[in-house]
mmCIF file of C-alpha atoms and ligand atoms in Angstrom:
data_model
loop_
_atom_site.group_PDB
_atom_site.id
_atom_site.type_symbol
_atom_site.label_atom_id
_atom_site.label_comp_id
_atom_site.label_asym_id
_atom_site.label_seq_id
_atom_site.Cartn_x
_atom_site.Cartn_y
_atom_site.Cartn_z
ATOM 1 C CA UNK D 1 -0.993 16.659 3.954
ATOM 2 C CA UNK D 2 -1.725 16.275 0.330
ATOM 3 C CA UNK D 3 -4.479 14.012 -0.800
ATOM 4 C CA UNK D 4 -4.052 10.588 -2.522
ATOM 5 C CA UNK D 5 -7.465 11.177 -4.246
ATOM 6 C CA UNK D 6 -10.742 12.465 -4.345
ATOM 7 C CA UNK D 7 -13.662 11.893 -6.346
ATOM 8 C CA UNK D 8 -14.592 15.228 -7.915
ATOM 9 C CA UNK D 9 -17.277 15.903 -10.889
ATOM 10 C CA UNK D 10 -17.632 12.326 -11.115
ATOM 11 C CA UNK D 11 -13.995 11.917 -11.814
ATOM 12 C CA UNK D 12 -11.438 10.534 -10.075
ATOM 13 C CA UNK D 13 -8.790 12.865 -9.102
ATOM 14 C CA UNK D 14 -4.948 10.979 -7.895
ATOM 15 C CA UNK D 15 -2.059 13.184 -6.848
ATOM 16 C CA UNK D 16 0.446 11.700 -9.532
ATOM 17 C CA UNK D 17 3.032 10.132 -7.183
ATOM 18 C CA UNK D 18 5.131 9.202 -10.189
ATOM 19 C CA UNK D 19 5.874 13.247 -10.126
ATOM 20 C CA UNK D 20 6.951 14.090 -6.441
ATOM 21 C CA UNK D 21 8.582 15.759 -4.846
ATOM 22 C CA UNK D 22 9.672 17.792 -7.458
ATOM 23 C CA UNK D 23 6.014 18.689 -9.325
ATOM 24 C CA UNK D 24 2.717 18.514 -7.027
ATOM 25 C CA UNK D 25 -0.201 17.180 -10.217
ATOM 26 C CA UNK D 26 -2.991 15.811 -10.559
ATOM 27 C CA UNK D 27 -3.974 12.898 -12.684
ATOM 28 C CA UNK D 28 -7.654 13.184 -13.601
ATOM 29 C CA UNK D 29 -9.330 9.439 -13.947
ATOM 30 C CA UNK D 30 -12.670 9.531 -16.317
ATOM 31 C CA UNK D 31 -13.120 6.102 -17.030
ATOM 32 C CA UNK D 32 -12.095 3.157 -15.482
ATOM 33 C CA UNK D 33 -8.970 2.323 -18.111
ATOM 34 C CA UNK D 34 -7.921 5.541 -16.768
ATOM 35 C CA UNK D 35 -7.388 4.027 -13.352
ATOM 36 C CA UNK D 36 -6.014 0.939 -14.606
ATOM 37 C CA UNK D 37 -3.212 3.108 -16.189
ATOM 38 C CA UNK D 38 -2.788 5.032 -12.929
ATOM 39 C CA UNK D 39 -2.118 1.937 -11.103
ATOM 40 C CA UNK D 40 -0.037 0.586 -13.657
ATOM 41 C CA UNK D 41 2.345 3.169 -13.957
ATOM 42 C CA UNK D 42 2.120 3.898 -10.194
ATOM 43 C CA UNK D 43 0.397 7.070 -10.057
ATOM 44 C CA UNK D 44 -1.006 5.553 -7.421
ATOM 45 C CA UNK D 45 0.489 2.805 -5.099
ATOM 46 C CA UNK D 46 0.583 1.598 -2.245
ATOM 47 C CA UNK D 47 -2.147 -1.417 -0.749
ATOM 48 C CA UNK D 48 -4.747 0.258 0.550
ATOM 49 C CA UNK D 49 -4.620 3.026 -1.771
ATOM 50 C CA UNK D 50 -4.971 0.718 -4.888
ATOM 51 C CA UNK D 51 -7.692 -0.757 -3.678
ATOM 52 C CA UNK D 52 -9.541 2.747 -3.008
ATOM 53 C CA UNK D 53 -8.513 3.547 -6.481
ATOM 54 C CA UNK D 54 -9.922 -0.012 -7.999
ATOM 55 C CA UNK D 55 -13.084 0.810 -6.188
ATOM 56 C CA UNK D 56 -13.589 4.671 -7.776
ATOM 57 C CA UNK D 57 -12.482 2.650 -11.229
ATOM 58 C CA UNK D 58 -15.744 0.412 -10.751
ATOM 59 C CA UNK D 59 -17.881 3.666 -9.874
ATOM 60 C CA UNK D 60 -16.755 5.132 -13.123
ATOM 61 C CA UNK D 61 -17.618 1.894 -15.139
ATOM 62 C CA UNK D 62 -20.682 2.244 -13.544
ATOM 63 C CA UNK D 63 -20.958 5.567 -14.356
ATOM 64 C CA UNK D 64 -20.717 4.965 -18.244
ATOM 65 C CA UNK D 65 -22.445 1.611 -18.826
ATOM 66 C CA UNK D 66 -25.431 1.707 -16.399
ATOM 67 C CA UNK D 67 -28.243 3.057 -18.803
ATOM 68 C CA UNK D 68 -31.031 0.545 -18.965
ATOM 69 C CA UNK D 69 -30.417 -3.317 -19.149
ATOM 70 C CA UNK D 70 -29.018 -4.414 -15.531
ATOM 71 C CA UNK D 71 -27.341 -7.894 -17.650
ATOM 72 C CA UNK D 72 -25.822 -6.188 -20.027
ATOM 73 C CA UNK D 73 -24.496 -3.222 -16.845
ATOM 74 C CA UNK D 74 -23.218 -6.602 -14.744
ATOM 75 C CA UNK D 75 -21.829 -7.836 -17.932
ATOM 76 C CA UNK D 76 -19.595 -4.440 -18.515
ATOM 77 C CA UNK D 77 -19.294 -4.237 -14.911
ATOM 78 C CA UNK D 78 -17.841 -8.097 -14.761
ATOM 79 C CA UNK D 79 -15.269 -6.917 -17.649
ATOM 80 C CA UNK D 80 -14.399 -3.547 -15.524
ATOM 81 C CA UNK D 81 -13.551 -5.869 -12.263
ATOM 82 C CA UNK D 82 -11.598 -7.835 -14.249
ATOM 83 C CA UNK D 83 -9.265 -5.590 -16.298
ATOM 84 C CA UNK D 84 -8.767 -3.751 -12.613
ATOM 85 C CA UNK D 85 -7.873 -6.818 -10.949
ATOM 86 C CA UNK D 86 -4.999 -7.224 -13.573
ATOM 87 C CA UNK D 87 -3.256 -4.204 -13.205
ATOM 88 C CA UNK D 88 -1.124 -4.849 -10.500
ATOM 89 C CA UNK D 89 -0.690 -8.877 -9.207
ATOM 90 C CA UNK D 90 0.538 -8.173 -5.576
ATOM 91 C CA UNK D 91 -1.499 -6.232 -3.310
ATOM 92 C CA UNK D 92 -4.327 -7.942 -1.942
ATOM 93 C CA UNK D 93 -6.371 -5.120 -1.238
ATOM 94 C CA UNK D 94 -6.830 -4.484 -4.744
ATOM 95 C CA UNK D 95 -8.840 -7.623 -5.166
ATOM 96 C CA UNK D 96 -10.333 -7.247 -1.410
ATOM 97 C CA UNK D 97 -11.793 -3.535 -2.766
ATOM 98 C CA UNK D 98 -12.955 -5.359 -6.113
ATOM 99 C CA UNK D 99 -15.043 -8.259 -3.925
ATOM 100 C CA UNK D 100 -16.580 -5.388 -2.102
ATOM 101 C CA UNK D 101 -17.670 -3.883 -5.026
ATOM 102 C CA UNK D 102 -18.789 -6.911 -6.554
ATOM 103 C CA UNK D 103 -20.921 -8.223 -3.324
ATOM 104 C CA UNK D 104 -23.217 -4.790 -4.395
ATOM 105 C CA UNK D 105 -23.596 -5.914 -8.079
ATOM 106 C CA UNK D 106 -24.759 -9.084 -7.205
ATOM 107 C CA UNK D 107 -27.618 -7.506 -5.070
ATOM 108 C CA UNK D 108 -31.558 -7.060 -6.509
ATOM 109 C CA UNK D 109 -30.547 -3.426 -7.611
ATOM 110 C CA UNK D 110 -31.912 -1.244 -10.388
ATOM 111 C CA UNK D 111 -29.454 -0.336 -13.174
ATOM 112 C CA UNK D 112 -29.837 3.632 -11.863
ATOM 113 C CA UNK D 113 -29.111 2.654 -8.223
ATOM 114 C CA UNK D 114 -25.860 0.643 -9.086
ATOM 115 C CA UNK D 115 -23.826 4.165 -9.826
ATOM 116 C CA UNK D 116 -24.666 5.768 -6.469
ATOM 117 C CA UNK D 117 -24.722 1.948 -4.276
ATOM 118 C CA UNK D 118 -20.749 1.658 -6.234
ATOM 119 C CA UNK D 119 -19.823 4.809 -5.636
ATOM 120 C CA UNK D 120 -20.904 4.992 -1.922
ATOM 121 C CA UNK D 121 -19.179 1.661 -1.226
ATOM 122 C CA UNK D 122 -16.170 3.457 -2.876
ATOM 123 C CA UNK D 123 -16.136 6.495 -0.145
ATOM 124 C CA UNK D 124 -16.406 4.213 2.115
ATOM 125 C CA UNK D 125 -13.551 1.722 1.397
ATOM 126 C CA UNK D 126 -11.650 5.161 1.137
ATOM 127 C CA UNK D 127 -12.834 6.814 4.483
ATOM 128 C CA UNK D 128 -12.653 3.259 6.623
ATOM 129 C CA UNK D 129 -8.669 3.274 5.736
ATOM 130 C CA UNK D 130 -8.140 6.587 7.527
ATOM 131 C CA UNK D 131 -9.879 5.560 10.520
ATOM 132 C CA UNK D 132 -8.121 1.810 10.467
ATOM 133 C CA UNK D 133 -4.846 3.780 10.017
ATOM 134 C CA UNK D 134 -5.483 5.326 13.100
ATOM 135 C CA UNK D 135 -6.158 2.494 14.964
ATOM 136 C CA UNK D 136 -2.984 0.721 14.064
ATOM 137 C CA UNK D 137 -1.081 3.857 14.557
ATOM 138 C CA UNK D 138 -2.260 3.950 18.370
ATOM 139 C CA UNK D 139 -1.649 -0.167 18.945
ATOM 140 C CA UNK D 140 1.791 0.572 16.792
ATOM 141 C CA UNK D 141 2.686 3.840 19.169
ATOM 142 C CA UNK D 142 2.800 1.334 22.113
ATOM 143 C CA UNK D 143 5.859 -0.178 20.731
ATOM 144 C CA UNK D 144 8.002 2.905 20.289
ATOM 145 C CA UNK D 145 9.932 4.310 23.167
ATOM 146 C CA UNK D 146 10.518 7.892 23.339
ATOM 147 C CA UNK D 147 13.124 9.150 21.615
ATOM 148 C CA UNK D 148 13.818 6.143 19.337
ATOM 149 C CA UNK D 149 15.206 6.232 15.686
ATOM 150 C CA UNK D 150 12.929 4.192 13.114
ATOM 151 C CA UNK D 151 13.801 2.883 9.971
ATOM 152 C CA UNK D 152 11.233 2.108 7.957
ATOM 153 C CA UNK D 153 11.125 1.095 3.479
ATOM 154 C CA UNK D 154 9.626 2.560 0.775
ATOM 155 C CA UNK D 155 6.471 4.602 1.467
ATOM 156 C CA UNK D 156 3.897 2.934 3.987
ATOM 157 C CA UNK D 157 2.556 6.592 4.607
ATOM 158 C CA UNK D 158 -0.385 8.849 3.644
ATOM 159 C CA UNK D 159 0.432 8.316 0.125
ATOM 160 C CA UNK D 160 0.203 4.935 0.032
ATOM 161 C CA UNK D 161 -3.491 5.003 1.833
ATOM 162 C CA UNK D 162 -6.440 6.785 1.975
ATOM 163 C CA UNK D 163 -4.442 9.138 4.737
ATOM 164 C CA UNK D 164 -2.461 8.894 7.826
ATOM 165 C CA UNK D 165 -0.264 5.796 6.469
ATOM 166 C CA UNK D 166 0.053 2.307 7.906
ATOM 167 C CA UNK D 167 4.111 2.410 9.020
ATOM 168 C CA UNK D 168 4.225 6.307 9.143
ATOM 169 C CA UNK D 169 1.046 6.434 10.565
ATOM 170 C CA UNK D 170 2.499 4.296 13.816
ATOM 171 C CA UNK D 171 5.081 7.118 13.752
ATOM 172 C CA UNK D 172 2.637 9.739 13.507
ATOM 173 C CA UNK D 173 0.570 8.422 16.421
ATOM 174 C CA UNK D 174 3.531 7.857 18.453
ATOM 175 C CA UNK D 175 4.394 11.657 17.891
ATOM 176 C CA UNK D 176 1.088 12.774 18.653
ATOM 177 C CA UNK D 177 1.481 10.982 22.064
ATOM 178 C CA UNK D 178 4.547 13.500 22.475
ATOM 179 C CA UNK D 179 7.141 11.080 21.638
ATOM 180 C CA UNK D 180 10.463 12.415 20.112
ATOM 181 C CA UNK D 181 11.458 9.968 16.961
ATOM 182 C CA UNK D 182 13.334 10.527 14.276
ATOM 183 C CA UNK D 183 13.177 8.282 11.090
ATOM 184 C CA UNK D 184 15.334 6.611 8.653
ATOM 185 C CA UNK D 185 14.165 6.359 5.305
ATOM 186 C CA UNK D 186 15.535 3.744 2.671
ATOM 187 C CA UNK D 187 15.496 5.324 -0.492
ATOM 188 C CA UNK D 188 13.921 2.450 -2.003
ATOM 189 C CA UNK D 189 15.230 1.356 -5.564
ATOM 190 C CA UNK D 190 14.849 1.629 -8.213
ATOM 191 C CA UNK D 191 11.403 3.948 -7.828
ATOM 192 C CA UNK D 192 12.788 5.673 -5.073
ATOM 193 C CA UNK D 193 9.155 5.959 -3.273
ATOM 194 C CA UNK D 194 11.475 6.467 0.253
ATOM 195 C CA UNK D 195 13.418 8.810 -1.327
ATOM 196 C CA UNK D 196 10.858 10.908 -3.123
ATOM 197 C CA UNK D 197 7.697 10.119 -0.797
ATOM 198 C CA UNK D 198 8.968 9.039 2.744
ATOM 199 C CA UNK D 199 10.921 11.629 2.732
ATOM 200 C CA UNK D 200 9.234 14.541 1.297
ATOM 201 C CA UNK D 201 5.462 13.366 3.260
ATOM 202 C CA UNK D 202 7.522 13.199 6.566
ATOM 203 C CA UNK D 203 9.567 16.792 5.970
ATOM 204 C CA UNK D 204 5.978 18.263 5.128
ATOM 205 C CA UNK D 205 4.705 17.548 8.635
ATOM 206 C CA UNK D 206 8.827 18.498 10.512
ATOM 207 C CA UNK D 207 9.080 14.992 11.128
ATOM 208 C CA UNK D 208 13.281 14.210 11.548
ATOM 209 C CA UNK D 209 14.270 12.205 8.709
ATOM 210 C CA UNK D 210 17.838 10.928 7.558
ATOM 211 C CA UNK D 211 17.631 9.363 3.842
ATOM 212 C CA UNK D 212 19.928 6.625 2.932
ATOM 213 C CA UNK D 213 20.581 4.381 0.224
ATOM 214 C CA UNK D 214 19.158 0.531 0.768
ATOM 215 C CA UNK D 215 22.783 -0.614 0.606
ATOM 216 C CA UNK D 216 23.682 1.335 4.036
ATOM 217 C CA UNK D 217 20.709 -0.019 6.093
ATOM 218 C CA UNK D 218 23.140 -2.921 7.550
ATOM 219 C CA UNK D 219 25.756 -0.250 8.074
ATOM 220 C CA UNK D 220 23.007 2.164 10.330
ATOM 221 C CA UNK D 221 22.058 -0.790 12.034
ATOM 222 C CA UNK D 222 25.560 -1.761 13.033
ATOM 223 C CA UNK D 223 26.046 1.280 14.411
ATOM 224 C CA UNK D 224 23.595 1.186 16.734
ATOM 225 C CA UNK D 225 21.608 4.114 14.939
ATOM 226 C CA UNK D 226 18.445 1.970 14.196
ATOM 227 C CA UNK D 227 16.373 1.135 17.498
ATOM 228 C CA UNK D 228 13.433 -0.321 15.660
ATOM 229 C CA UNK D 229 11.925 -1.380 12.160
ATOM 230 C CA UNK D 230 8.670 -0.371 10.508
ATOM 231 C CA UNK D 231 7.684 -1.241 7.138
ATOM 232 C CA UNK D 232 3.893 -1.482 5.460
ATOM 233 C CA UNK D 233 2.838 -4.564 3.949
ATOM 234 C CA UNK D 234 1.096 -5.893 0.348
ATOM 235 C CA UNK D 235 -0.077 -8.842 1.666
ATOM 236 C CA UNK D 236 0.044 -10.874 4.612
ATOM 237 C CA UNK D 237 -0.733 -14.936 4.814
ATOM 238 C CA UNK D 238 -2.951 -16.722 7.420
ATOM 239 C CA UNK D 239 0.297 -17.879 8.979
ATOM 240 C CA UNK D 240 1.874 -13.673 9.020
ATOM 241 C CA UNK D 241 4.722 -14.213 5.873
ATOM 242 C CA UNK D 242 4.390 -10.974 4.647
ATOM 243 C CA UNK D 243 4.692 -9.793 0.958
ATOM 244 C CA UNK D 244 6.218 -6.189 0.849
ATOM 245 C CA UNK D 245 8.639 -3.839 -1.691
ATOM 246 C CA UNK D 246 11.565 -5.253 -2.518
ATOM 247 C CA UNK D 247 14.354 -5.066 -0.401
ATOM 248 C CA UNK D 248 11.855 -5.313 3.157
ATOM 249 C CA UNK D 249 13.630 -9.042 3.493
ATOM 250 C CA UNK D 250 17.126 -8.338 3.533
ATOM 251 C CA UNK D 251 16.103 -5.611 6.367
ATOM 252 C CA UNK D 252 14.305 -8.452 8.531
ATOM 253 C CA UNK D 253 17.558 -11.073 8.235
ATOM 254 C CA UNK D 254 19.473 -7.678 9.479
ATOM 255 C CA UNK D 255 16.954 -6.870 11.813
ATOM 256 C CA UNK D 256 17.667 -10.263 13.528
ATOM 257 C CA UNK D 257 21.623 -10.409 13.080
ATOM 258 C CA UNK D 258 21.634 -7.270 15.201
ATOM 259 C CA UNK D 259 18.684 -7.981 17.220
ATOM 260 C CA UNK D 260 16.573 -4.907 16.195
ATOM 261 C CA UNK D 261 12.415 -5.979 16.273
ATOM 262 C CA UNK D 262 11.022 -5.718 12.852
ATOM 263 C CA UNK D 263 7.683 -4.610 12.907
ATOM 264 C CA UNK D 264 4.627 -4.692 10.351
ATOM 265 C CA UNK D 265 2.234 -2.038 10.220
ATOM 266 C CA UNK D 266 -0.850 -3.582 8.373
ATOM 267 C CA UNK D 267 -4.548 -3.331 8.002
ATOM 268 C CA UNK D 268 -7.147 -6.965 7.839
ATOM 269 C CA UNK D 269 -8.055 -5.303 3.891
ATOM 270 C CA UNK D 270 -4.430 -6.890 3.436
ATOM 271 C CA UNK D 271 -4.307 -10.256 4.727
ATOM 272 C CA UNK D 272 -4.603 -12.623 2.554
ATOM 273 C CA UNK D 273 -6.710 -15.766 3.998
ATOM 274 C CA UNK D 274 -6.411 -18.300 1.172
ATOM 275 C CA UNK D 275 -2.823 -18.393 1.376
ATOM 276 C CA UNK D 276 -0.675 -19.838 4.554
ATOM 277 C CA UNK D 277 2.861 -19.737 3.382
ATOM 278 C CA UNK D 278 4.507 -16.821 1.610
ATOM 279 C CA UNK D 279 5.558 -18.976 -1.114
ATOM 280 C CA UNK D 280 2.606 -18.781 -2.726
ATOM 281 C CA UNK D 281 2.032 -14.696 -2.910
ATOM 282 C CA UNK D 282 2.136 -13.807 -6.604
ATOM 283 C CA UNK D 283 5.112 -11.458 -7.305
ATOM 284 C CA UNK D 284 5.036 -8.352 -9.675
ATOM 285 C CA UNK D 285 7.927 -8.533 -11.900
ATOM 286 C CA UNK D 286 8.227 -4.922 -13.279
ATOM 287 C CA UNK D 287 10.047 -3.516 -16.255
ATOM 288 C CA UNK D 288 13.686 -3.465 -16.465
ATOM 289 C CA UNK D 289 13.939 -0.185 -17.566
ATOM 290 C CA UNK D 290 12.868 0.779 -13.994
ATOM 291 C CA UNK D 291 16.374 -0.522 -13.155
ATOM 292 C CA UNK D 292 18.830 0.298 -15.668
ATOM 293 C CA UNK D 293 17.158 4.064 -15.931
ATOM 294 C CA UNK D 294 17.027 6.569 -13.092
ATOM 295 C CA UNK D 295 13.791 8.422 -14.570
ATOM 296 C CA UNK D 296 14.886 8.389 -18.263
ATOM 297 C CA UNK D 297 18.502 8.507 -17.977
ATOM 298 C CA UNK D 298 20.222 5.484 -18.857
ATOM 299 C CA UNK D 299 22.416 4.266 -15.808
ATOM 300 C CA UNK D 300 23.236 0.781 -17.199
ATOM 301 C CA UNK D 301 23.702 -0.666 -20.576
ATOM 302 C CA UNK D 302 20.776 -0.694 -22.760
ATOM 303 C CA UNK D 303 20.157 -3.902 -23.848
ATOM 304 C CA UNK D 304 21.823 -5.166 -20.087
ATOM 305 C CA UNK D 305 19.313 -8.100 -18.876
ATOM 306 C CA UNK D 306 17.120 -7.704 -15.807
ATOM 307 C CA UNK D 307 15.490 -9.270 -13.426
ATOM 308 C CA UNK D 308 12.754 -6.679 -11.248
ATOM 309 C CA UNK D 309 11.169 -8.266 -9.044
ATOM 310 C CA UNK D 310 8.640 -5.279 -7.097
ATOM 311 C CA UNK D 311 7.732 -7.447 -3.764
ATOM 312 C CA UNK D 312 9.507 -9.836 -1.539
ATOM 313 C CA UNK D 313 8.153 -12.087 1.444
ATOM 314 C CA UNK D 314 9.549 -11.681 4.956
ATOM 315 C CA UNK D 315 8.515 -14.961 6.287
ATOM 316 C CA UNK D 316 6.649 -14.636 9.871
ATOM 317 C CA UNK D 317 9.618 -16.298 11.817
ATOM 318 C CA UNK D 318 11.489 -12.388 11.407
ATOM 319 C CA UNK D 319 8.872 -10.495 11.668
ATOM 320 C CA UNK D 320 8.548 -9.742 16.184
ATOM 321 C CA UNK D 321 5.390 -8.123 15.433
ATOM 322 C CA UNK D 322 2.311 -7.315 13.031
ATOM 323 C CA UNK D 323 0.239 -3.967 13.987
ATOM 324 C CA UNK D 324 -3.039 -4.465 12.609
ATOM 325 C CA UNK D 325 -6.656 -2.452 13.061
ATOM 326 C CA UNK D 326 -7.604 -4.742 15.831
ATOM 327 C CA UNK D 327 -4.289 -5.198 18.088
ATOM 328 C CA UNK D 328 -0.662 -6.181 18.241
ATOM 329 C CA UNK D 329 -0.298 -9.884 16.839
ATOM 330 C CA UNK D 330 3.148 -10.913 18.601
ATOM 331 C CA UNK D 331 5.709 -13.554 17.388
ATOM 332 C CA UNK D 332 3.277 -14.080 14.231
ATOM 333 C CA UNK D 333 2.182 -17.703 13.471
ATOM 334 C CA UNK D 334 -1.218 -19.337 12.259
ATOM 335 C CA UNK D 335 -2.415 -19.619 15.957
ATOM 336 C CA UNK D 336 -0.949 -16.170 16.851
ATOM 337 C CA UNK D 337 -3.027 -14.528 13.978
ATOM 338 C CA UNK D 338 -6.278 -16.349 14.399
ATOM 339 C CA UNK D 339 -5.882 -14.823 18.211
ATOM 340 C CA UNK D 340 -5.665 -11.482 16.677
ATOM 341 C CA UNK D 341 -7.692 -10.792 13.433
ATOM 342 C CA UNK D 342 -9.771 -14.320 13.429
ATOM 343 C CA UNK D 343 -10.165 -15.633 10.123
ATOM 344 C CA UNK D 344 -11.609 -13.413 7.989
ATOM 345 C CA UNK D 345 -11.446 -9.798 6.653
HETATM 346 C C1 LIG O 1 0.665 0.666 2.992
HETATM 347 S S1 LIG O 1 0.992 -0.309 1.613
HETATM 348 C C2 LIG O 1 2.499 0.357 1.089
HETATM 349 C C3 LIG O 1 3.322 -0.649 0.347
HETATM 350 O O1 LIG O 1 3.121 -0.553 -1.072
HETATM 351 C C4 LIG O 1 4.376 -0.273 -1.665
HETATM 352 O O2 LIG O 1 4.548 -0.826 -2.929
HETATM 353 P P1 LIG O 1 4.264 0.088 -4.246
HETATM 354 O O3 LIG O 1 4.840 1.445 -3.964
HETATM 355 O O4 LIG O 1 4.981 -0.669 -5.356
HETATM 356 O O5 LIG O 1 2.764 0.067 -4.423
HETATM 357 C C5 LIG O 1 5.360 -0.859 -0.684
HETATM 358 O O6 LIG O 1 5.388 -2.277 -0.746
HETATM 359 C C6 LIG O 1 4.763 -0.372 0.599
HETATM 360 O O7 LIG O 1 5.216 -0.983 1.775
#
């Protein structure tokens, strides 16, 4: 599988998502604006892997401002944090990687040991993910009976983490335990990550996979073709309303017309504490030109008004299940998740 990143002559290199399938590059990050651009224009996406990338972005701030005076390093650093923490509203892990990062500024540390502290704390945040994908893959695997056909939204896969994938990794996991599934991959407009990453990351590893537009999920389902639901998450409440791409909703109000569980594959890094309802999860509103263009070519009327909103909220009373790092938190609710993950992450 092709790596998300990796921090290489003190550079930060991301696999440019924005170009697969069709071109496998490389977008090399050398200062921290670089990363803010990367996450802006999705480069890289995806939760967990935005907050890996906000974490190499403070590492490289580091990197160029830490010479002598540790005030005026914290004061650049402060600034860095900041301008990362703006690039994308949604996620929660972005902000979650940024605290980290910030709890080892805030130490007694010398001005040359705040490069190597950041950029340890970065390899970490990055190397934890695979592990907790793991983990939620083996709880998830639990839940899928052989032979069943997933659907799952947008790309909650390797691309999306640090490896291994939060939905796809569940599939992956169930796989490895010998299971025979076969997917169903939303295409996912108007970015297409299903299309162009679900897709493609699961054909890499001979994983069965039928694309279809968004539009046909309630047709699949009425078939009968669809035996369960996976999708990632971008942030999840204290009481389990979950913020995810666009389009996750309508699949849970399907999921429950034709009784299909709708699961949640999601690490603690993306629950959000602070917040109970769902309501309150800020929601990326991108540019229209996302939706009336198909990658530069005009579908829709230029000057045609848009509204594009990135993320909706599932709210926990759909949702049969959340798979997280530390177990299966059934029928979400405020107790249900205090069971589970406690109060903290
Ligand atoms: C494992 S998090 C994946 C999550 O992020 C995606 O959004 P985007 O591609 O805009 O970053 C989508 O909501 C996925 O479920």
């Amino acid at each position: 599988m092709l790596e998300t990143m990796r921090w290489e002559d003190n550079k930060l290199v991301l696999l440019d998502q924005t170009k697969l399938p069709l071109e496998i590059c490389y977008f090399s990050c050398q200062t921290y604006h670089d990363v803010i651009c990367a996450i802006k224009k999705l480069v890289v996406r995806g939760a967990p892997a935005i907050g890996a990338a906000a974490a190499y972005g403070m590492a490289l701030a580091a990197l160029d401002c830490c010479r002598d005076d540790l005030n005026k390093c914290r004061e650049e650093l402060s600034r860095a944090a900041e301008a990362l923490a703006a690039s994308r509203p949604t996620a929660v892990n972005l902000f979650w990687a940024l605290d980290r990062i910030k709890q080892i500024i805030r130490q007694e540390i010398t001005c040359e040991d705040l490069f190597e502290r950041i950029l340890k704390e970065a390899h970490a945040i990055f190397q934890e993910d695979i592990l907790i994908n793991k983990k939620i893959g083996q709880f998830g695997a639990q839940l899928v009976p052989p032979g069943a056909t997933v659907l799952t939204h947008c790309n909650a896969g390797a691309f999306a983490t640090g490896g291994y994938g939060t939905a796809l990794g569940v599939i992956r996991a169930a796989r490895e335990e010998g299971k025979k599934i076969q997917v169903f991959a939303d295409e996912t407009r108007p970015l297409l990550q299903g299309a162009r990453l679900t897709a493609f990351e699961l054909m890499q590893e001979k994983i069965p996979v039928t694309l279809i537009t968004d539009n046909m999920a309630g047709y699949v389902m009425k078939k009968g073709l669809i035996d369960l639901i996976i999708v990632g998450a971008d942030r999840v409440t204290a009481h389990g309303d979950v913020a995810n791409k666009i389009g996750t909703y309508s699949l849970a109000v399907l999921a429950k017309e034709h009784q299909i569980p709708f699961y949640v594959a999601a690490p603690l890094s993306t629950f959000d504490f602070t917040l109970c309802s769902g309501d309150e999860i800020p929601i990326e509103e991108r540019d229209g030109k996302e939706v009336r263009e198909v990658f530069g070519h005009l579908t829709a009327p230029v000057d045609v008004p848009v509204f594009n909103p990135a993320f909706d909220v599932t709210p926990h009373q759909l949702i049969t299940a959340i798979i997280t790092e530390k177990g299966v938190i059934h029928r979400p609710d405020a107790h249900a998740v205090r069971e589970v993950v406690g109060t903290e992450n």
